[in-house]
Amino acid sequence: MKRIAFFDTKAYDKEWFDACNQERFEIEYYESKLTAKTVGLAAGADAVCAFVNDDLSAGVLGRLKEMKVSVIAMRCAGFSNIDFKALGEGMRVVRVPAYSPYAVAEFAMGMLLSVNRKLHKAYNRTRDFNYNINGLTGMDLYGKTVGVIGTGKIGQVFISICRGFGMKVLAYDPYPNGKLDCDYVELNRLFRESDVISLHCPLTEQTRHLVNAEAIAEMKSHTILINTSRGGLIESRALLNALQEKRIGGAGLDVYEEEAEWFFEDHSTEGIVDDILSLLTVLPNVLVTSHQAFLTEEALRNIALITLQNLEDYFAGKPLVNEVLPAMK
Ligand code: NAD
């Protein structure tokens, strides 16, 4: 039986992978992330199963190759944490390109509703028997303009949700899809005209810091920015400055540039040493969540089923429909 070293395991991963595995593979679950320090745990494994914040840089990949691990099964869509230059021959990468675009798009709308109507503030107030509603004013989404950056699987679902709210949709994508109910425009116009901006493109060399100080300077002072894609799309310091100086309306952030250090773990006892994340977290018009947009039962089931099928295909020598190739980076 082939052995999988499964890194960064959470209770919900084990639950769904055990349910879907049906004893096809021997899965060793490790709570630790894959790093240069923990890579030794993969000794004797045929495959590694990794997640968004695992370290797949050159050093770690080199060690995995020495240990004869020949396939990395990413249990996520994104792969910006893999050093493809270091991958070379003899090691292949598979992923789960789509598991539930609804999970992420619905969460993005949830963040927007929360930031706009201050639900996160209201929740804290009423829990304290404070029924004052001063300062909780939002805007109607009906008739407002939303700018959607990236109109792939998740962006498309988000667009149809926004249309359901009666919003006008502007979109930017280097590969426009003529069938969508939106107007494709240049990025500058999207930044200038949108009341809400939601990011749904991958993190690449071209998109890193797509939302930087210059982009934010174009935005309206009430614009709400939603990021459920990857933290590196936003220059966090520039966003924090703009929020503090009230040059932008608010932000919903499910991802953060330096999240690998903090997200998915409980740091409530010792706190965190990241001034930007700390300040973003406590600003009243910001909602930070810990990369949970994917977290629905349907998504978890699909992630487990597709990851295990990817591995079964690899070991059976079948074509890998979900292979990640360096050219995709
Ligand atoms: P997708 O591949 O279906 O769509 C991505 C779209 O972005 C494509 O249409 C592509 O043409 C477009 N794009 C590429 N470069 C661009 C650029 N420079 N500017 C604008 N658009 C560009 O991907 P998807 O399934 O819709 O996922 C989108 C992103 O969501 C993923 O890359 C991933 O980072 C993120 N994601 C986050 C979570 C979460 O839990 N927060 C879960 C799943 C996916």
CSV table of C-alpha atoms and ligand atoms in Angstrom, one decimal:
chain,number,residue,atom,x,y,z
A,1,MET,CA,0.0,0.0,0.0
A,2,LYS,CA,1.4,3.4,-1.0
A,3,ARG,CA,2.2,5.7,1.9
A,4,ILE,CA,1.2,9.4,2.1
A,5,ALA,CA,2.8,11.9,4.5
A,6,PHE,CA,0.0,14.3,5.2
A,7,PHE,CA,1.2,17.7,6.5
A,8,ASP,CA,-0.6,20.5,8.4
A,9,THR,CA,-3.4,18.2,9.4
A,10,LYS,CA,-6.5,19.6,11.0
A,11,ALA,CA,-9.4,17.6,12.5
A,12,TYR,CA,-11.6,18.3,9.5
A,13,ASP,CA,-8.9,17.0,7.1
A,14,LYS,CA,-8.5,13.7,8.9
A,15,GLU,CA,-12.3,13.2,9.1
A,16,TRP,CA,-12.9,13.7,5.4
A,17,PHE,CA,-9.7,11.9,4.1
A,18,ASP,CA,-10.4,8.9,6.3
A,19,ALA,CA,-14.0,8.8,5.1
A,20,CYS,CA,-13.0,9.0,1.5
A,21,ASN,CA,-9.8,6.9,1.5
A,22,GLN,CA,-11.5,3.5,2.0
A,23,GLU,CA,-8.1,2.0,2.9
A,24,ARG,CA,-6.6,2.7,-0.5
A,25,PHE,CA,-3.6,4.4,1.0
A,26,GLU,CA,-1.8,4.4,4.3
A,27,ILE,CA,-2.0,8.0,5.4
A,28,GLU,CA,0.3,9.3,8.1
A,29,TYR,CA,-1.2,12.5,9.5
A,30,TYR,CA,1.2,15.2,10.8
A,31,GLU,CA,-0.1,18.3,12.6
A,32,SER,CA,3.1,20.2,11.7
A,33,LYS,CA,3.5,22.2,8.5
A,34,LEU,CA,5.9,20.9,6.0
A,35,THR,CA,9.1,22.9,6.6
A,36,ALA,CA,12.9,22.4,6.3
A,37,LYS,CA,12.7,21.2,9.9
A,38,THR,CA,9.8,18.7,9.5
A,39,VAL,CA,10.5,17.4,6.1
A,40,GLY,CA,12.2,14.3,7.6
A,41,LEU,CA,8.8,13.0,8.7
A,42,ALA,CA,8.2,12.2,5.0
A,43,ALA,CA,11.0,9.5,5.1
A,44,GLY,CA,9.5,6.3,3.7
A,45,ALA,CA,6.5,8.0,2.1
A,46,ASP,CA,5.7,7.7,-1.6
A,47,ALA,CA,3.7,11.0,-1.7
A,48,VAL,CA,3.4,14.2,0.3
A,49,CYS,CA,0.0,15.8,0.7
A,50,ALA,CA,0.4,19.6,1.4
A,51,PHE,CA,-1.7,22.7,1.9
A,52,VAL,CA,-1.5,26.4,1.2
A,53,ASN,CA,1.1,27.4,3.8
A,54,ASP,CA,3.4,24.4,3.6
A,55,ASP,CA,7.0,25.2,2.5
A,56,LEU,CA,7.7,23.8,-0.9
A,57,SER,CA,10.9,25.8,-1.6
A,58,ALA,CA,14.0,24.5,-3.2
A,59,GLY,CA,15.6,23.1,0.1
A,60,VAL,CA,12.5,21.1,1.1
A,61,LEU,CA,11.9,19.8,-2.4
A,62,GLY,CA,15.5,18.7,-2.6
A,63,ARG,CA,15.2,16.7,0.6
A,64,LEU,CA,11.9,15.1,-0.6
A,65,LYS,CA,13.6,14.0,-3.8
A,66,GLU,CA,16.5,12.4,-1.8
A,67,MET,CA,13.8,10.5,0.2
A,68,LYS,CA,12.3,9.3,-3.2
A,69,VAL,CA,9.0,11.1,-2.7
A,70,SER,CA,8.0,11.5,-6.4
A,71,VAL,CA,4.6,13.3,-6.1
A,72,ILE,CA,3.2,16.2,-4.2
A,73,ALA,CA,-0.6,16.3,-3.9
A,74,MET,CA,-1.7,19.8,-3.1
A,75,ARG,CA,-5.1,19.6,-1.4
A,76,CYS,CA,-6.0,23.2,-2.6
A,77,ALA,CA,-6.3,25.1,-5.9
A,78,GLY,CA,-3.4,27.6,-5.4
A,79,PHE,CA,0.3,26.6,-5.8
A,80,SER,CA,2.1,29.8,-5.3
A,81,ASN,CA,4.2,28.2,-2.5
A,82,ILE,CA,5.9,25.8,-4.9
A,83,ASP,CA,9.4,26.5,-6.3
A,84,PHE,CA,8.9,25.1,-9.8
A,85,LYS,CA,12.5,25.9,-10.8
A,86,ALA,CA,13.6,23.5,-8.1
A,87,LEU,CA,11.1,20.8,-9.0
A,88,GLY,CA,13.0,19.5,-12.0
A,89,GLU,CA,12.6,15.9,-13.3
A,90,GLY,CA,11.2,13.1,-11.3
A,91,MET,CA,8.7,15.0,-9.2
A,92,ARG,CA,5.2,15.8,-10.2
A,93,VAL,CA,2.6,18.0,-8.6
A,94,VAL,CA,-1.2,17.5,-8.6
A,95,ARG,CA,-3.8,19.8,-7.1
A,96,VAL,CA,-7.6,20.3,-6.7
A,97,PRO,CA,-8.3,23.0,-9.3
A,98,ALA,CA,-12.0,23.3,-8.2
A,99,TYR,CA,-13.8,21.9,-5.2
A,100,SER,CA,-16.6,24.4,-4.6
A,101,PRO,CA,-16.4,27.8,-6.1
A,102,TYR,CA,-19.7,28.5,-4.2
A,103,ALA,CA,-17.9,28.0,-0.9
A,104,VAL,CA,-15.4,30.9,-1.6
A,105,ALA,CA,-17.8,33.2,-3.5
A,106,GLU,CA,-20.5,32.9,-0.9
A,107,PHE,CA,-17.9,33.6,1.8
A,108,ALA,CA,-16.7,36.7,-0.1
A,109,MET,CA,-20.3,38.0,-0.1
A,110,GLY,CA,-20.6,37.2,3.6
A,111,MET,CA,-17.5,39.3,4.3
A,112,LEU,CA,-18.9,42.1,2.2
A,113,LEU,CA,-22.2,42.1,4.0
A,114,SER,CA,-20.4,42.0,7.4
A,115,VAL,CA,-18.0,44.8,6.7
A,116,ASN,CA,-20.6,47.0,5.0
A,117,ARG,CA,-23.4,46.5,7.6
A,118,LYS,CA,-20.9,46.1,10.5
A,119,LEU,CA,-22.3,42.7,11.6
A,120,HIS,CA,-19.1,41.9,13.4
A,121,LYS,CA,-19.4,45.1,15.5
A,122,ALA,CA,-23.1,44.5,16.1
A,123,TYR,CA,-22.4,40.9,17.3
A,124,ASN,CA,-19.9,42.1,19.9
A,125,ARG,CA,-22.2,44.9,21.1
A,126,THR,CA,-25.4,42.8,21.6
A,127,ARG,CA,-23.4,40.1,23.4
A,128,ASP,CA,-22.5,42.8,25.9
A,129,PHE,CA,-26.2,43.9,26.1
A,130,ASN,CA,-25.3,47.1,24.2
A,131,TYR,CA,-28.2,47.7,21.9
A,132,ASN,CA,-26.9,51.1,20.6
A,133,ILE,CA,-26.8,51.2,16.8
A,134,ASN,CA,-24.9,54.4,16.4
A,135,GLY,CA,-21.9,54.0,14.0
A,136,LEU,CA,-23.3,50.9,12.3
A,137,THR,CA,-24.6,52.7,9.2
A,138,GLY,CA,-23.8,50.9,5.9
A,139,MET,CA,-24.8,51.4,2.3
A,140,ASP,CA,-27.4,49.7,0.1
A,141,LEU,CA,-25.6,47.3,-2.2
A,142,TYR,CA,-28.4,47.5,-4.7
A,143,GLY,CA,-27.4,49.8,-7.6
A,144,LYS,CA,-23.8,50.0,-6.4
A,145,THR,CA,-20.8,49.0,-8.6
A,146,VAL,CA,-18.7,46.0,-7.8
A,147,GLY,CA,-15.3,45.5,-9.5
A,148,VAL,CA,-14.4,41.8,-9.8
A,149,ILE,CA,-10.7,41.1,-10.5
A,150,GLY,CA,-10.4,37.6,-12.0
A,151,THR,CA,-13.4,36.0,-13.6
A,152,GLY,CA,-12.6,32.3,-13.3
A,153,LYS,CA,-14.6,29.8,-11.4
A,154,ILE,CA,-15.0,31.7,-8.2
A,155,GLY,CA,-15.2,35.2,-9.8
A,156,GLN,CA,-18.1,34.0,-12.0
A,157,VAL,CA,-20.1,32.7,-9.0
A,158,PHE,CA,-19.4,35.9,-7.2
A,159,ILE,CA,-20.6,38.0,-10.1
A,160,SER,CA,-23.9,36.1,-10.3
A,161,ILE,CA,-24.4,36.6,-6.5
A,162,CYS,CA,-23.7,40.3,-6.9
A,163,ARG,CA,-26.1,40.5,-9.8
A,164,GLY,CA,-28.7,38.9,-7.5
A,165,PHE,CA,-28.2,41.9,-5.2
A,166,GLY,CA,-28.9,44.3,-8.1
A,167,MET,CA,-25.3,45.5,-8.4
A,168,LYS,CA,-23.6,46.7,-11.6
A,169,VAL,CA,-20.5,44.5,-12.3
A,170,LEU,CA,-17.2,45.7,-13.7
A,171,ALA,CA,-14.6,43.1,-14.3
A,172,TYR,CA,-10.9,42.8,-15.2
A,173,ASP,CA,-9.3,39.6,-16.5
A,174,PRO,CA,-6.6,39.2,-19.1
A,175,TYR,CA,-8.8,36.4,-20.6
A,176,PRO,CA,-12.3,38.0,-20.7
A,177,ASN,CA,-15.3,35.7,-20.8
A,178,GLY,CA,-17.9,37.1,-23.2
A,179,LYS,CA,-20.7,35.0,-21.7
A,180,LEU,CA,-20.7,36.7,-18.3
A,181,ASP,CA,-23.1,39.4,-17.1
A,182,CYS,CA,-20.5,42.1,-16.6
A,183,ASP,CA,-18.5,44.9,-18.3
A,184,TYR,CA,-14.8,44.2,-18.8
A,185,VAL,CA,-12.8,47.4,-18.2
A,186,GLU,CA,-9.2,48.3,-17.7
A,187,LEU,CA,-7.9,48.0,-14.1
A,188,ASN,CA,-7.6,51.7,-13.5
A,189,ARG,CA,-11.3,52.3,-14.4
A,190,LEU,CA,-12.3,49.4,-12.2
A,191,PHE,CA,-10.3,50.9,-9.3
A,192,ARG,CA,-11.8,54.4,-9.9
A,193,GLU,CA,-15.5,53.4,-10.4
A,194,SER,CA,-16.1,50.5,-8.0
A,195,ASP,CA,-17.9,50.9,-4.6
A,196,VAL,CA,-16.8,47.3,-3.8
A,197,ILE,CA,-13.7,45.5,-5.2
A,198,SER,CA,-13.3,41.7,-4.8
A,199,LEU,CA,-10.2,39.8,-5.8
A,200,HIS,CA,-10.5,36.4,-7.5
A,201,CYS,CA,-7.3,36.1,-9.4
A,202,PRO,CA,-4.3,33.8,-8.6
A,203,LEU,CA,-1.1,35.1,-7.0
A,204,THR,CA,1.6,35.3,-9.7
A,205,GLU,CA,4.6,37.4,-10.5
A,206,GLN,CA,2.2,39.7,-12.4
A,207,THR,CA,-0.5,40.0,-9.7
A,208,ARG,CA,1.7,40.4,-6.6
A,209,HIS,CA,0.8,43.7,-5.0
A,210,LEU,CA,-1.8,44.4,-7.7
A,211,VAL,CA,-3.5,46.4,-5.0
A,212,ASN,CA,-0.7,48.8,-4.0
A,213,ALA,CA,-0.6,52.5,-2.8
A,214,GLU,CA,-1.2,53.8,-6.4
A,215,ALA,CA,-4.2,51.5,-6.9
A,216,ILE,CA,-5.7,52.5,-3.6
A,217,ALA,CA,-5.2,56.2,-4.4
A,218,GLU,CA,-7.5,55.7,-7.4
A,219,MET,CA,-10.3,54.2,-5.2
A,220,LYS,CA,-13.3,56.0,-3.8
A,221,SER,CA,-13.1,56.8,-0.1
A,222,HIS,CA,-16.0,54.5,0.8
A,223,THR,CA,-14.8,51.5,-1.3
A,224,ILE,CA,-14.8,48.2,0.5
A,225,LEU,CA,-12.0,45.8,-0.6
A,226,ILE,CA,-12.6,42.0,-0.3
A,227,ASN,CA,-9.7,39.5,-0.6
A,228,THR,CA,-10.5,35.8,-0.5
A,229,SER,CA,-7.7,34.9,-3.0
A,230,ARG,CA,-4.1,35.3,-1.8
A,231,GLY,CA,-2.6,37.8,0.7
A,232,GLY,CA,0.2,38.8,-1.7
A,233,LEU,CA,-2.3,40.4,-4.0
A,234,ILE,CA,-2.4,43.3,-1.6
A,235,GLU,CA,0.4,45.5,-0.3
A,236,SER,CA,-0.7,45.2,3.3
A,237,ARG,CA,1.2,48.3,4.6
A,238,ALA,CA,-0.4,50.5,1.9
A,239,LEU,CA,-3.8,49.1,2.8
A,240,LEU,CA,-3.3,49.7,6.5
A,241,ASN,CA,-2.1,53.3,5.8
A,242,ALA,CA,-5.2,54.0,3.6
A,243,LEU,CA,-7.6,52.5,6.2
A,244,GLN,CA,-6.0,54.5,9.0
A,245,GLU,CA,-6.2,57.7,7.0
A,246,LYS,CA,-9.8,56.9,6.0
A,247,ARG,CA,-8.9,56.9,2.3
A,248,ILE,CA,-10.8,53.6,1.8
A,249,GLY,CA,-14.1,52.4,3.3
A,250,GLY,CA,-13.2,49.0,4.7
A,251,ALA,CA,-11.8,45.6,4.0
A,252,GLY,CA,-12.7,42.0,4.4
A,253,LEU,CA,-9.5,39.9,4.4
A,254,ASP,CA,-9.6,36.1,4.5
A,255,VAL,CA,-5.9,36.0,3.4
A,256,TYR,CA,-2.9,37.9,4.4
A,257,GLU,CA,0.6,38.3,2.9
A,258,GLU,CA,2.4,36.8,5.9
A,259,GLU,CA,-0.4,34.4,7.0
A,260,ALA,CA,1.8,31.3,6.9
A,261,GLU,CA,3.3,32.5,10.2
A,262,TRP,CA,0.0,32.9,12.0
A,263,PHE,CA,-3.1,31.5,10.3
A,264,PHE,CA,-4.8,28.2,11.2
A,265,GLU,CA,-3.3,28.2,14.7
A,266,ASP,CA,-4.4,29.6,18.1
A,267,HIS,CA,-2.1,32.4,19.2
A,268,SER,CA,-4.6,33.9,21.7
A,269,THR,CA,-2.3,33.2,24.7
A,270,GLU,CA,0.9,34.6,23.5
A,271,GLY,CA,-0.3,37.2,20.9
A,272,ILE,CA,1.4,37.8,17.6
A,273,VAL,CA,4.4,39.8,16.5
A,274,ASP,CA,3.1,41.3,13.3
A,275,ASP,CA,2.2,45.0,13.6
A,276,ILE,CA,0.4,45.2,10.3
A,277,LEU,CA,-1.8,42.2,11.0
A,278,SER,CA,-2.5,43.3,14.6
A,279,LEU,CA,-3.6,46.7,13.5
A,280,LEU,CA,-5.7,45.4,10.6
A,281,THR,CA,-7.4,43.0,12.9
A,282,VAL,CA,-8.5,45.6,15.4
A,283,LEU,CA,-9.6,48.3,13.0
A,284,PRO,CA,-13.4,48.6,13.3
A,285,ASN,CA,-14.0,48.6,9.5
A,286,VAL,CA,-11.9,45.5,8.8
A,287,LEU,CA,-12.9,41.9,9.2
A,288,VAL,CA,-9.9,39.4,9.2
A,289,THR,CA,-10.7,35.7,9.0
A,290,SER,CA,-8.2,32.9,8.9
A,291,HIS,CA,-8.3,31.6,5.3
A,292,GLN,CA,-11.6,29.8,5.9
A,293,ALA,CA,-13.5,30.7,2.7
A,294,PHE,CA,-13.1,27.2,1.4
A,295,LEU,CA,-14.4,25.6,4.6
A,296,THR,CA,-17.8,23.9,3.7
A,297,GLU,CA,-18.7,20.2,4.0
A,298,GLU,CA,-19.1,20.0,0.2
A,299,ALA,CA,-15.7,21.5,-0.4
A,300,LEU,CA,-13.9,19.3,2.2
A,301,ARG,CA,-15.5,16.1,0.6
A,302,ASN,CA,-14.5,17.2,-2.9
A,303,ILE,CA,-11.0,18.1,-1.8
A,304,ALA,CA,-10.5,14.6,-0.2
A,305,LEU,CA,-12.1,12.7,-3.2
A,306,ILE,CA,-10.1,14.6,-5.9
A,307,THR,CA,-6.8,14.5,-4.0
A,308,LEU,CA,-7.0,10.8,-3.5
A,309,GLN,CA,-8.1,10.2,-7.1
A,310,ASN,CA,-5.1,12.3,-8.3
A,311,LEU,CA,-2.8,10.1,-6.3
A,312,GLU,CA,-4.5,6.9,-7.5
A,313,ASP,CA,-4.1,8.1,-11.1
A,314,TYR,CA,-0.4,8.9,-10.5
A,315,PHE,CA,0.4,5.5,-9.0
A,316,ALA,CA,-1.6,3.7,-11.7
A,317,GLY,CA,0.4,5.6,-14.4
A,318,LYS,CA,-2.8,7.2,-15.8
A,319,PRO,CA,-2.9,10.7,-17.3
A,320,LEU,CA,-2.9,13.4,-14.6
A,321,VAL,CA,-5.8,15.6,-15.4
A,322,ASN,CA,-5.0,17.9,-12.4
A,323,GLU,CA,-1.3,18.1,-12.8
A,324,VAL,CA,0.3,21.5,-12.1
A,325,LEU,CA,2.9,22.4,-14.8
A,326,PRO,CA,5.6,25.0,-14.4
A,327,ALA,CA,4.1,26.9,-17.4
A,328,MET,CA,1.0,27.6,-15.3
A,329,LYS,CA,2.9,29.6,-12.8
B,1,NAD,P1,-9.5,30.2,-11.7
B,1,NAD,O1,-8.2,29.7,-12.3
B,1,NAD,O2,-10.8,29.5,-12.1
B,1,NAD,O3,-9.7,31.7,-12.1
B,1,NAD,C1,-8.7,32.7,-11.9
B,1,NAD,C2,-8.9,33.8,-12.9
B,1,NAD,O4,-8.0,34.8,-12.7
B,1,NAD,C3,-8.8,33.3,-14.4
B,1,NAD,O5,-9.9,33.7,-15.2
B,1,NAD,C4,-7.6,34.1,-14.9
B,1,NAD,O6,-7.6,34.4,-16.3
B,1,NAD,C5,-7.6,35.3,-14.0
B,1,NAD,N1,-6.3,36.0,-14.0
B,1,NAD,C6,-5.1,35.5,-14.2
B,1,NAD,N2,-4.2,36.5,-14.1
B,1,NAD,C7,-4.9,37.6,-13.8
B,1,NAD,C8,-4.5,39.0,-13.7
B,1,NAD,N3,-3.3,39.4,-13.8
B,1,NAD,N4,-5.5,39.9,-13.4
B,1,NAD,C9,-6.8,39.5,-13.3
B,1,NAD,N5,-7.2,38.2,-13.5
B,1,NAD,C10,-6.2,37.3,-13.7
B,1,NAD,O7,-9.4,30.2,-10.1
B,1,NAD,P2,-10.5,30.2,-9.1
B,1,NAD,O8,-10.9,28.8,-8.7
B,1,NAD,O9,-11.6,31.1,-9.4
B,1,NAD,O10,-9.7,30.7,-7.8
B,1,NAD,C11,-9.3,32.1,-7.7
B,1,NAD,C12,-8.3,32.2,-6.5
B,1,NAD,O11,-9.0,32.0,-5.3
B,1,NAD,C13,-7.2,31.1,-6.5
B,1,NAD,O12,-6.1,31.5,-7.2
B,1,NAD,C14,-6.9,30.9,-5.0
B,1,NAD,O13,-5.8,31.7,-4.8
B,1,NAD,C15,-8.1,31.5,-4.3
B,1,NAD,N6,-8.8,30.6,-3.4
B,1,NAD,C16,-8.9,30.9,-2.1
B,1,NAD,C17,-9.6,30.1,-1.2
B,1,NAD,C18,-9.8,30.4,0.2
B,1,NAD,O14,-10.2,29.6,1.0
B,1,NAD,N7,-9.7,31.7,0.6
B,1,NAD,C19,-10.1,28.9,-1.7
B,1,NAD,C20,-9.9,28.6,-3.1
B,1,NAD,C21,-9.3,29.4,-3.9
